Amino acid sequence: MGAKLDGMTGIYLELGHKKVFACSLDWPGWARVDRSEEAAIAHLMDYVPRYRVVAERAGLVFEPGDPVVVERVKGGTTTDFGAPQSMPDADREPVDADTAQRDVALLRAAWVLFDETAAATPEELRKGPRGGGRDRTKMVDHVVEAERSYTRQLGIRHPPYKSAADRDAMREELAAALSQPWDGALDHPWTPRYVTRRVVWHVLDHLWEMEDKRSV
């Protein structure tokens, strides 16, 4: 995988005008945003315990070393909004079968944990200081619809879901595609590894939001 160097964990930074994403290269979905490079990296490391839950569910040991920045990419308005926008060069490198299957194990773990969290979360979630934010059902629908949009970047197209079975069929097709080795040929707008990265990030971002906003 190549991003863990002498006990250190490789990350990349996506630089917007107002915000910065710090993203692990080898642990898809482990990514946090803040207002500076230093703050984003600190925020990323604060989430080690939360991401460890995902890794352990996938059957993986997660003991990251100190972060080292190995790449910087230019972001934009989407970055400043709070979502990743740009693909790192590392995601254009070929992916072997072991790495692909490991990443899909993390993807499946994120899906399972998201569904478990949603089932245990009340419908009404704590709102922001201005009353903004989604309740549980709208958040779940948002995540599921975003997945359908992300998968189109890999050429996988499904009509709007009419049932949970439709959603599961899309997820299985996506997991099957992402679990295959990739030779680096760019046949679609996003590479397989970047699709994995974006889907897992989005699932976990809202999973953690649900946990943080549960009404007490």
PDB file of C-alpha atoms in Angstrom:
ATOM      1  CA  MET A   1       0.000   0.000   0.000  1.00  0.00           C
ATOM      2  CA  GLY A   2       2.964   2.260   0.529  1.00  0.00           C
ATOM      3  CA  ALA A   3       1.515   4.956   2.803  1.00  0.00           C
ATOM      4  CA  LYS A   4       2.933   3.749   6.123  1.00  0.00           C
ATOM      5  CA  LEU A   5       6.546   4.875   6.280  1.00  0.00           C
ATOM      6  CA  ASP A   6       8.866   3.885   9.146  1.00  0.00           C
ATOM      7  CA  GLY A   7       6.018   3.683  11.616  1.00  0.00           C
ATOM      8  CA  MET A   8       4.293   6.765  10.233  1.00  0.00           C
ATOM      9  CA  THR A   9       0.905   6.959   8.542  1.00  0.00           C
ATOM     10  CA  GLY A  10       0.683   8.619   5.140  1.00  0.00           C
ATOM     11  CA  ILE A  11      -2.029  11.231   4.679  1.00  0.00           C
ATOM     12  CA  TYR A  12      -2.921  13.762   2.032  1.00  0.00           C
ATOM     13  CA  LEU A  13      -4.314  17.248   2.490  1.00  0.00           C
ATOM     14  CA  GLU A  14      -7.030  18.779   0.335  1.00  0.00           C
ATOM     15  CA  LEU A  15      -6.684  22.551   0.492  1.00  0.00           C
ATOM     16  CA  GLY A  16      -9.704  24.784   0.081  1.00  0.00           C
ATOM     17  CA  HIS A  17      -9.764  28.540   0.567  1.00  0.00           C
ATOM     18  CA  LYS A  18     -11.338  28.313   4.020  1.00  0.00           C
ATOM     19  CA  LYS A  19     -11.065  24.651   5.019  1.00  0.00           C
ATOM     20  CA  VAL A  20      -8.624  21.763   4.784  1.00  0.00           C
ATOM     21  CA  PHE A  21      -9.294  18.026   4.681  1.00  0.00           C
ATOM     22  CA  ALA A  22      -6.773  15.641   6.214  1.00  0.00           C
ATOM     23  CA  CYS A  23      -7.306  12.161   4.740  1.00  0.00           C
ATOM     24  CA  SER A  24      -5.572   8.860   5.350  1.00  0.00           C
ATOM     25  CA  LEU A  25      -4.345   7.241   2.170  1.00  0.00           C
ATOM     26  CA  ASP A  26      -4.610   3.632   3.338  1.00  0.00           C
ATOM     27  CA  TRP A  27      -7.702   3.817   5.554  1.00  0.00           C
ATOM     28  CA  PRO A  28     -10.632   4.962   3.393  1.00  0.00           C
ATOM     29  CA  GLY A  29     -13.133   7.091   5.256  1.00  0.00           C
ATOM     30  CA  TRP A  30     -10.691   8.206   7.934  1.00  0.00           C
ATOM     31  CA  ALA A  31     -10.792  11.896   7.026  1.00  0.00           C
ATOM     32  CA  ARG A  32     -11.595  15.100   8.895  1.00  0.00           C
ATOM     33  CA  VAL A  33     -11.965  18.735   7.925  1.00  0.00           C
ATOM     34  CA  ASP A  34     -10.961  21.895   9.778  1.00  0.00           C
ATOM     35  CA  ARG A  35      -9.797  25.457   9.188  1.00  0.00           C
ATOM     36  CA  SER A  36      -6.049  24.866   8.840  1.00  0.00           C
ATOM     37  CA  GLU A  37      -3.622  22.075   8.016  1.00  0.00           C
ATOM     38  CA  GLU A  38      -2.597  21.695  11.649  1.00  0.00           C
ATOM     39  CA  ALA A  39      -6.176  21.694  12.927  1.00  0.00           C
ATOM     40  CA  ALA A  40      -7.320  19.190  10.278  1.00  0.00           C
ATOM     41  CA  ILE A  41      -4.496  16.776  11.136  1.00  0.00           C
ATOM     42  CA  ALA A  42      -5.238  17.106  14.857  1.00  0.00           C
ATOM     43  CA  HIS A  43      -8.928  16.499  14.163  1.00  0.00           C
ATOM     44  CA  LEU A  44      -8.054  13.406  12.132  1.00  0.00           C
ATOM     45  CA  MET A  45      -6.015  11.982  14.999  1.00  0.00           C
ATOM     46  CA  ASP A  46      -8.816  12.730  17.466  1.00  0.00           C
ATOM     47  CA  TYR A  47     -10.935  10.266  15.469  1.00  0.00           C
ATOM     48  CA  VAL A  48      -8.553   7.329  15.830  1.00  0.00           C
ATOM     49  CA  PRO A  49     -10.776   5.651  18.483  1.00  0.00           C
ATOM     50  CA  ARG A  50     -13.912   6.090  16.379  1.00  0.00           C
ATOM     51  CA  TYR A  51     -12.305   4.745  13.205  1.00  0.00           C
ATOM     52  CA  ARG A  52     -10.857   1.827  15.145  1.00  0.00           C
ATOM     53  CA  VAL A  53     -14.439   0.596  15.658  1.00  0.00           C
ATOM     54  CA  VAL A  54     -14.828   0.396  11.871  1.00  0.00           C
ATOM     55  CA  ALA A  55     -11.494  -1.334  11.327  1.00  0.00           C
ATOM     56  CA  GLU A  56     -12.181  -3.892  14.035  1.00  0.00           C
ATOM     57  CA  ARG A  57     -15.597  -4.648  12.555  1.00  0.00           C
ATOM     58  CA  ALA A  58     -13.758  -5.303   9.278  1.00  0.00           C
ATOM     59  CA  GLY A  59     -11.397  -7.665  11.100  1.00  0.00           C
ATOM     60  CA  LEU A  60      -8.397  -5.337  10.809  1.00  0.00           C
ATOM     61  CA  VAL A  61      -5.905  -4.045  13.356  1.00  0.00           C
ATOM     62  CA  PHE A  62      -5.864  -0.248  13.405  1.00  0.00           C
ATOM     63  CA  GLU A  63      -2.845   1.224  15.173  1.00  0.00           C
ATOM     64  CA  PRO A  64      -1.818   4.227  13.073  1.00  0.00           C
ATOM     65  CA  GLY A  65       1.544   5.891  13.514  1.00  0.00           C
ATOM     66  CA  ASP A  66       2.217   9.602  13.506  1.00  0.00           C
ATOM     67  CA  PRO A  67       0.757  11.283  10.397  1.00  0.00           C
ATOM     68  CA  VAL A  68       3.078  12.363   7.604  1.00  0.00           C
ATOM     69  CA  VAL A  69       1.817  14.456   4.689  1.00  0.00           C
ATOM     70  CA  VAL A  70       2.780  12.780   1.427  1.00  0.00           C
ATOM     71  CA  GLU A  71       0.554  14.752  -0.939  1.00  0.00           C
ATOM     72  CA  ARG A  72      -1.376  18.005  -1.172  1.00  0.00           C
ATOM     73  CA  VAL A  73      -4.245  18.526  -3.610  1.00  0.00           C
ATOM     74  CA  LYS A  74      -6.143  21.656  -4.527  1.00  0.00           C
ATOM     75  CA  GLY A  75      -9.699  21.823  -3.236  1.00  0.00           C
ATOM     76  CA  GLY A  76     -12.415  24.355  -3.893  1.00  0.00           C
ATOM     77  CA  THR A  77     -15.924  25.384  -2.969  1.00  0.00           C
ATOM     78  CA  THR A  78     -16.965  21.814  -2.147  1.00  0.00           C
ATOM     79  CA  THR A  79     -14.010  21.521   0.225  1.00  0.00           C
ATOM     80  CA  ASP A  80     -15.064  24.743   1.931  1.00  0.00           C
ATOM     81  CA  PHE A  81     -18.617  23.404   2.187  1.00  0.00           C
ATOM     82  CA  GLY A  82     -17.232  20.461   4.151  1.00  0.00           C
ATOM     83  CA  ALA A  83     -17.010  17.628   1.611  1.00  0.00           C
ATOM     84  CA  PRO A  84     -14.005  16.236  -0.304  1.00  0.00           C
ATOM     85  CA  GLN A  85     -13.672  17.429  -3.875  1.00  0.00           C
ATOM     86  CA  SER A  86     -10.358  16.345  -5.382  1.00  0.00           C
ATOM     87  CA  MET A  87      -8.783  12.979  -6.135  1.00  0.00           C
ATOM     88  CA  PRO A  88      -5.214  12.472  -4.899  1.00  0.00           C
ATOM     89  CA  ASP A  89      -2.611  11.158  -7.337  1.00  0.00           C
ATOM     90  CA  ALA A  90      -2.209   8.125  -5.066  1.00  0.00           C
ATOM     91  CA  ASP A  91      -5.697   6.976  -6.018  1.00  0.00           C
ATOM     92  CA  ARG A  92      -4.612   6.768  -9.664  1.00  0.00           C
ATOM     93  CA  GLU A  93      -2.050   4.077  -8.869  1.00  0.00           C
ATOM     94  CA  PRO A  94      -2.888   0.415  -9.627  1.00  0.00           C
ATOM     95  CA  VAL A  95      -4.561  -1.526  -6.828  1.00  0.00           C
ATOM     96  CA  ASP A  96      -3.763  -5.167  -6.091  1.00  0.00           C
ATOM     97  CA  ALA A  97      -6.353  -7.740  -5.054  1.00  0.00           C
ATOM     98  CA  ASP A  98      -5.414  -7.773  -1.368  1.00  0.00           C
ATOM     99  CA  THR A  99      -5.728  -3.984  -1.064  1.00  0.00           C
ATOM    100  CA  ALA A 100      -9.010  -3.927  -2.964  1.00  0.00           C
ATOM    101  CA  GLN A 101     -10.546  -6.633  -0.793  1.00  0.00           C
ATOM    102  CA  ARG A 102      -9.282  -4.967   2.391  1.00  0.00           C
ATOM    103  CA  ASP A 103     -10.866  -1.673   1.335  1.00  0.00           C
ATOM    104  CA  VAL A 104     -14.168  -3.412   0.594  1.00  0.00           C
ATOM    105  CA  ALA A 105     -14.085  -5.024   4.039  1.00  0.00           C
ATOM    106  CA  LEU A 106     -13.908  -1.502   5.482  1.00  0.00           C
ATOM    107  CA  LEU A 107     -16.718  -0.374   3.186  1.00  0.00           C
ATOM    108  CA  ARG A 108     -18.954  -3.236   4.294  1.00  0.00           C
ATOM    109  CA  ALA A 109     -18.121  -2.556   7.953  1.00  0.00           C
ATOM    110  CA  ALA A 110     -19.122   1.085   7.496  1.00  0.00           C
ATOM    111  CA  TRP A 111     -22.448   0.070   5.943  1.00  0.00           C
ATOM    112  CA  VAL A 112     -23.230  -2.363   8.763  1.00  0.00           C
ATOM    113  CA  LEU A 113     -22.328   0.135  11.472  1.00  0.00           C
ATOM    114  CA  PHE A 114     -24.334   2.882   9.774  1.00  0.00           C
ATOM    115  CA  ASP A 115     -27.418   0.677   9.581  1.00  0.00           C
ATOM    116  CA  GLU A 116     -26.994  -0.377  13.217  1.00  0.00           C
ATOM    117  CA  THR A 117     -26.576   3.223  14.329  1.00  0.00           C
ATOM    118  CA  ALA A 118     -29.612   4.371  12.370  1.00  0.00           C
ATOM    119  CA  ALA A 119     -31.729   1.589  13.890  1.00  0.00           C
ATOM    120  CA  ALA A 120     -30.691   2.679  17.397  1.00  0.00           C
ATOM    121  CA  THR A 121     -31.152   6.411  16.781  1.00  0.00           C
ATOM    122  CA  PRO A 122     -34.390   8.282  17.515  1.00  0.00           C
ATOM    123  CA  GLU A 123     -36.083  10.073  14.642  1.00  0.00           C
ATOM    124  CA  GLU A 124     -35.499  13.536  16.041  1.00  0.00           C
ATOM    125  CA  LEU A 125     -31.874  14.626  16.260  1.00  0.00           C
ATOM    126  CA  ARG A 126     -30.448  17.611  18.067  1.00  0.00           C
ATOM    127  CA  LYS A 127     -30.379  20.632  15.756  1.00  0.00           C
ATOM    128  CA  GLY A 128     -27.569  23.104  15.243  1.00  0.00           C
ATOM    129  CA  PRO A 129     -27.475  26.542  16.881  1.00  0.00           C
ATOM    130  CA  ARG A 130     -29.637  27.959  14.084  1.00  0.00           C
ATOM    131  CA  GLY A 131     -32.029  25.042  14.018  1.00  0.00           C
ATOM    132  CA  GLY A 132     -30.425  23.383  11.004  1.00  0.00           C
ATOM    133  CA  GLY A 133     -29.686  19.731  10.332  1.00  0.00           C
ATOM    134  CA  ARG A 134     -31.492  16.599   9.198  1.00  0.00           C
ATOM    135  CA  ASP A 135     -33.475  14.197  11.316  1.00  0.00           C
ATOM    136  CA  ARG A 136     -32.647  10.493  11.112  1.00  0.00           C
ATOM    137  CA  THR A 137     -34.814   9.432   8.166  1.00  0.00           C
ATOM    138  CA  LYS A 138     -33.726  12.338   5.999  1.00  0.00           C
ATOM    139  CA  MET A 139     -30.097  11.690   6.900  1.00  0.00           C
ATOM    140  CA  VAL A 140     -30.362   8.011   5.987  1.00  0.00           C
ATOM    141  CA  ASP A 141     -32.097   8.871   2.707  1.00  0.00           C
ATOM    142  CA  HIS A 142     -29.390  11.425   1.939  1.00  0.00           C
ATOM    143  CA  VAL A 143     -26.600   8.900   2.493  1.00  0.00           C
ATOM    144  CA  VAL A 144     -28.285   6.234   0.378  1.00  0.00           C
ATOM    145  CA  GLU A 145     -29.022   8.618  -2.493  1.00  0.00           C
ATOM    146  CA  ALA A 146     -25.472   9.988  -2.419  1.00  0.00           C
ATOM    147  CA  GLU A 147     -24.146   6.432  -2.763  1.00  0.00           C
ATOM    148  CA  ARG A 148     -26.226   5.985  -5.883  1.00  0.00           C
ATOM    149  CA  SER A 149     -24.690   9.179  -7.264  1.00  0.00           C
ATOM    150  CA  TYR A 150     -21.132   8.205  -6.328  1.00  0.00           C
ATOM    151  CA  THR A 151     -21.410   4.789  -7.973  1.00  0.00           C
ATOM    152  CA  ARG A 152     -22.299   6.416 -11.287  1.00  0.00           C
ATOM    153  CA  GLN A 153     -18.748   7.799 -11.300  1.00  0.00           C
ATOM    154  CA  LEU A 154     -17.638   4.185 -11.740  1.00  0.00           C
ATOM    155  CA  GLY A 155     -20.221   3.398 -14.412  1.00  0.00           C
ATOM    156  CA  ILE A 156     -22.655   1.606 -12.072  1.00  0.00           C
ATOM    157  CA  ARG A 157     -26.153   2.952 -12.560  1.00  0.00           C
ATOM    158  CA  HIS A 158     -29.290   2.133 -10.626  1.00  0.00           C
ATOM    159  CA  PRO A 159     -32.684   3.875 -10.781  1.00  0.00           C
ATOM    160  CA  PRO A 160     -34.104   5.406  -7.582  1.00  0.00           C
ATOM    161  CA  TYR A 161     -34.693   2.680  -5.033  1.00  0.00           C
ATOM    162  CA  LYS A 162     -38.148   1.325  -4.355  1.00  0.00           C
ATOM    163  CA  SER A 163     -37.064  -0.971  -1.535  1.00  0.00           C
ATOM    164  CA  ALA A 164     -34.188  -1.896   0.749  1.00  0.00           C
ATOM    165  CA  ALA A 165     -33.558  -4.814  -1.597  1.00  0.00           C
ATOM    166  CA  ASP A 166     -32.854  -2.345  -4.415  1.00  0.00           C
ATOM    167  CA  ARG A 167     -30.315  -0.562  -2.234  1.00  0.00           C
ATOM    168  CA  ASP A 168     -28.679  -3.846  -1.258  1.00  0.00           C
ATOM    169  CA  ALA A 169     -28.447  -4.909  -4.899  1.00  0.00           C
ATOM    170  CA  MET A 170     -26.580  -1.712  -5.739  1.00  0.00           C
ATOM    171  CA  ARG A 171     -24.247  -2.186  -2.773  1.00  0.00           C
ATOM    172  CA  GLU A 172     -23.449  -5.739  -3.798  1.00  0.00           C
ATOM    173  CA  GLU A 173     -22.696  -4.693  -7.375  1.00  0.00           C
ATOM    174  CA  LEU A 174     -20.481  -1.886  -6.105  1.00  0.00           C
ATOM    175  CA  ALA A 175     -18.647  -4.120  -3.611  1.00  0.00           C
ATOM    176  CA  ALA A 176     -18.048  -6.734  -6.303  1.00  0.00           C
ATOM    177  CA  ALA A 177     -16.572  -4.131  -8.653  1.00  0.00           C
ATOM    178  CA  LEU A 178     -14.388  -2.531  -5.983  1.00  0.00           C
ATOM    179  CA  SER A 179     -13.030  -5.853  -4.720  1.00  0.00           C
ATOM    180  CA  GLN A 180     -11.256  -6.532  -8.013  1.00  0.00           C
ATOM    181  CA  PRO A 181      -7.639  -5.516  -8.690  1.00  0.00           C
ATOM    182  CA  TRP A 182      -7.314  -2.419 -10.864  1.00  0.00           C
ATOM    183  CA  ASP A 183      -4.591  -1.899 -13.472  1.00  0.00           C
ATOM    184  CA  GLY A 184      -4.669   1.903 -13.456  1.00  0.00           C
ATOM    185  CA  ALA A 185      -6.677   2.345 -16.682  1.00  0.00           C
ATOM    186  CA  LEU A 186      -8.952   5.351 -16.132  1.00  0.00           C
ATOM    187  CA  ASP A 187     -12.187   4.298 -17.814  1.00  0.00           C
ATOM    188  CA  HIS A 188     -14.516   6.391 -15.638  1.00  0.00           C
ATOM    189  CA  PRO A 189     -14.480   9.834 -13.974  1.00  0.00           C
ATOM    190  CA  TRP A 190     -13.360   8.380 -10.622  1.00  0.00           C
ATOM    191  CA  THR A 191     -10.947   5.554  -9.925  1.00  0.00           C
ATOM    192  CA  PRO A 192     -12.158   2.549  -7.914  1.00  0.00           C
ATOM    193  CA  ARG A 193     -10.136   3.528  -4.868  1.00  0.00           C
ATOM    194  CA  TYR A 194     -11.466   7.084  -4.915  1.00  0.00           C
ATOM    195  CA  VAL A 195     -15.034   5.762  -5.119  1.00  0.00           C
ATOM    196  CA  THR A 196     -14.320   3.610  -2.069  1.00  0.00           C
ATOM    197  CA  ARG A 197     -12.812   6.588  -0.268  1.00  0.00           C
ATOM    198  CA  ARG A 198     -15.773   8.880  -0.968  1.00  0.00           C
ATOM    199  CA  VAL A 199     -18.472   6.327  -0.128  1.00  0.00           C
ATOM    200  CA  VAL A 200     -16.869   5.270   3.156  1.00  0.00           C
ATOM    201  CA  TRP A 201     -16.173   8.882   4.149  1.00  0.00           C
ATOM    202  CA  HIS A 202     -19.780   9.902   3.546  1.00  0.00           C
ATOM    203  CA  VAL A 203     -21.225   6.924   5.407  1.00  0.00           C
ATOM    204  CA  LEU A 204     -18.972   7.460   8.415  1.00  0.00           C
ATOM    205  CA  ASP A 205     -19.377  11.225   8.450  1.00  0.00           C
ATOM    206  CA  HIS A 206     -23.128  10.848   8.904  1.00  0.00           C
ATOM    207  CA  LEU A 207     -22.824   7.834  11.197  1.00  0.00           C
ATOM    208  CA  TRP A 208     -20.725   9.936  13.566  1.00  0.00           C
ATOM    209  CA  GLU A 209     -23.109  12.860  13.130  1.00  0.00           C
ATOM    210  CA  MET A 210     -26.006  10.673  14.208  1.00  0.00           C
ATOM    211  CA  GLU A 211     -24.062   9.531  17.261  1.00  0.00           C
ATOM    212  CA  ASP A 212     -23.222  13.130  18.180  1.00  0.00           C
ATOM    213  CA  LYS A 213     -26.723  14.506  17.636  1.00  0.00           C
ATOM    214  CA  ARG A 214     -28.826  11.914  19.392  1.00  0.00           C
ATOM    215  CA  SER A 215     -31.284  13.701  21.637  1.00  0.00           C
ATOM    216  CA  VAL A 216     -30.724  12.999  25.325  1.00  0.00           C
TER     217      VAL A 216
END
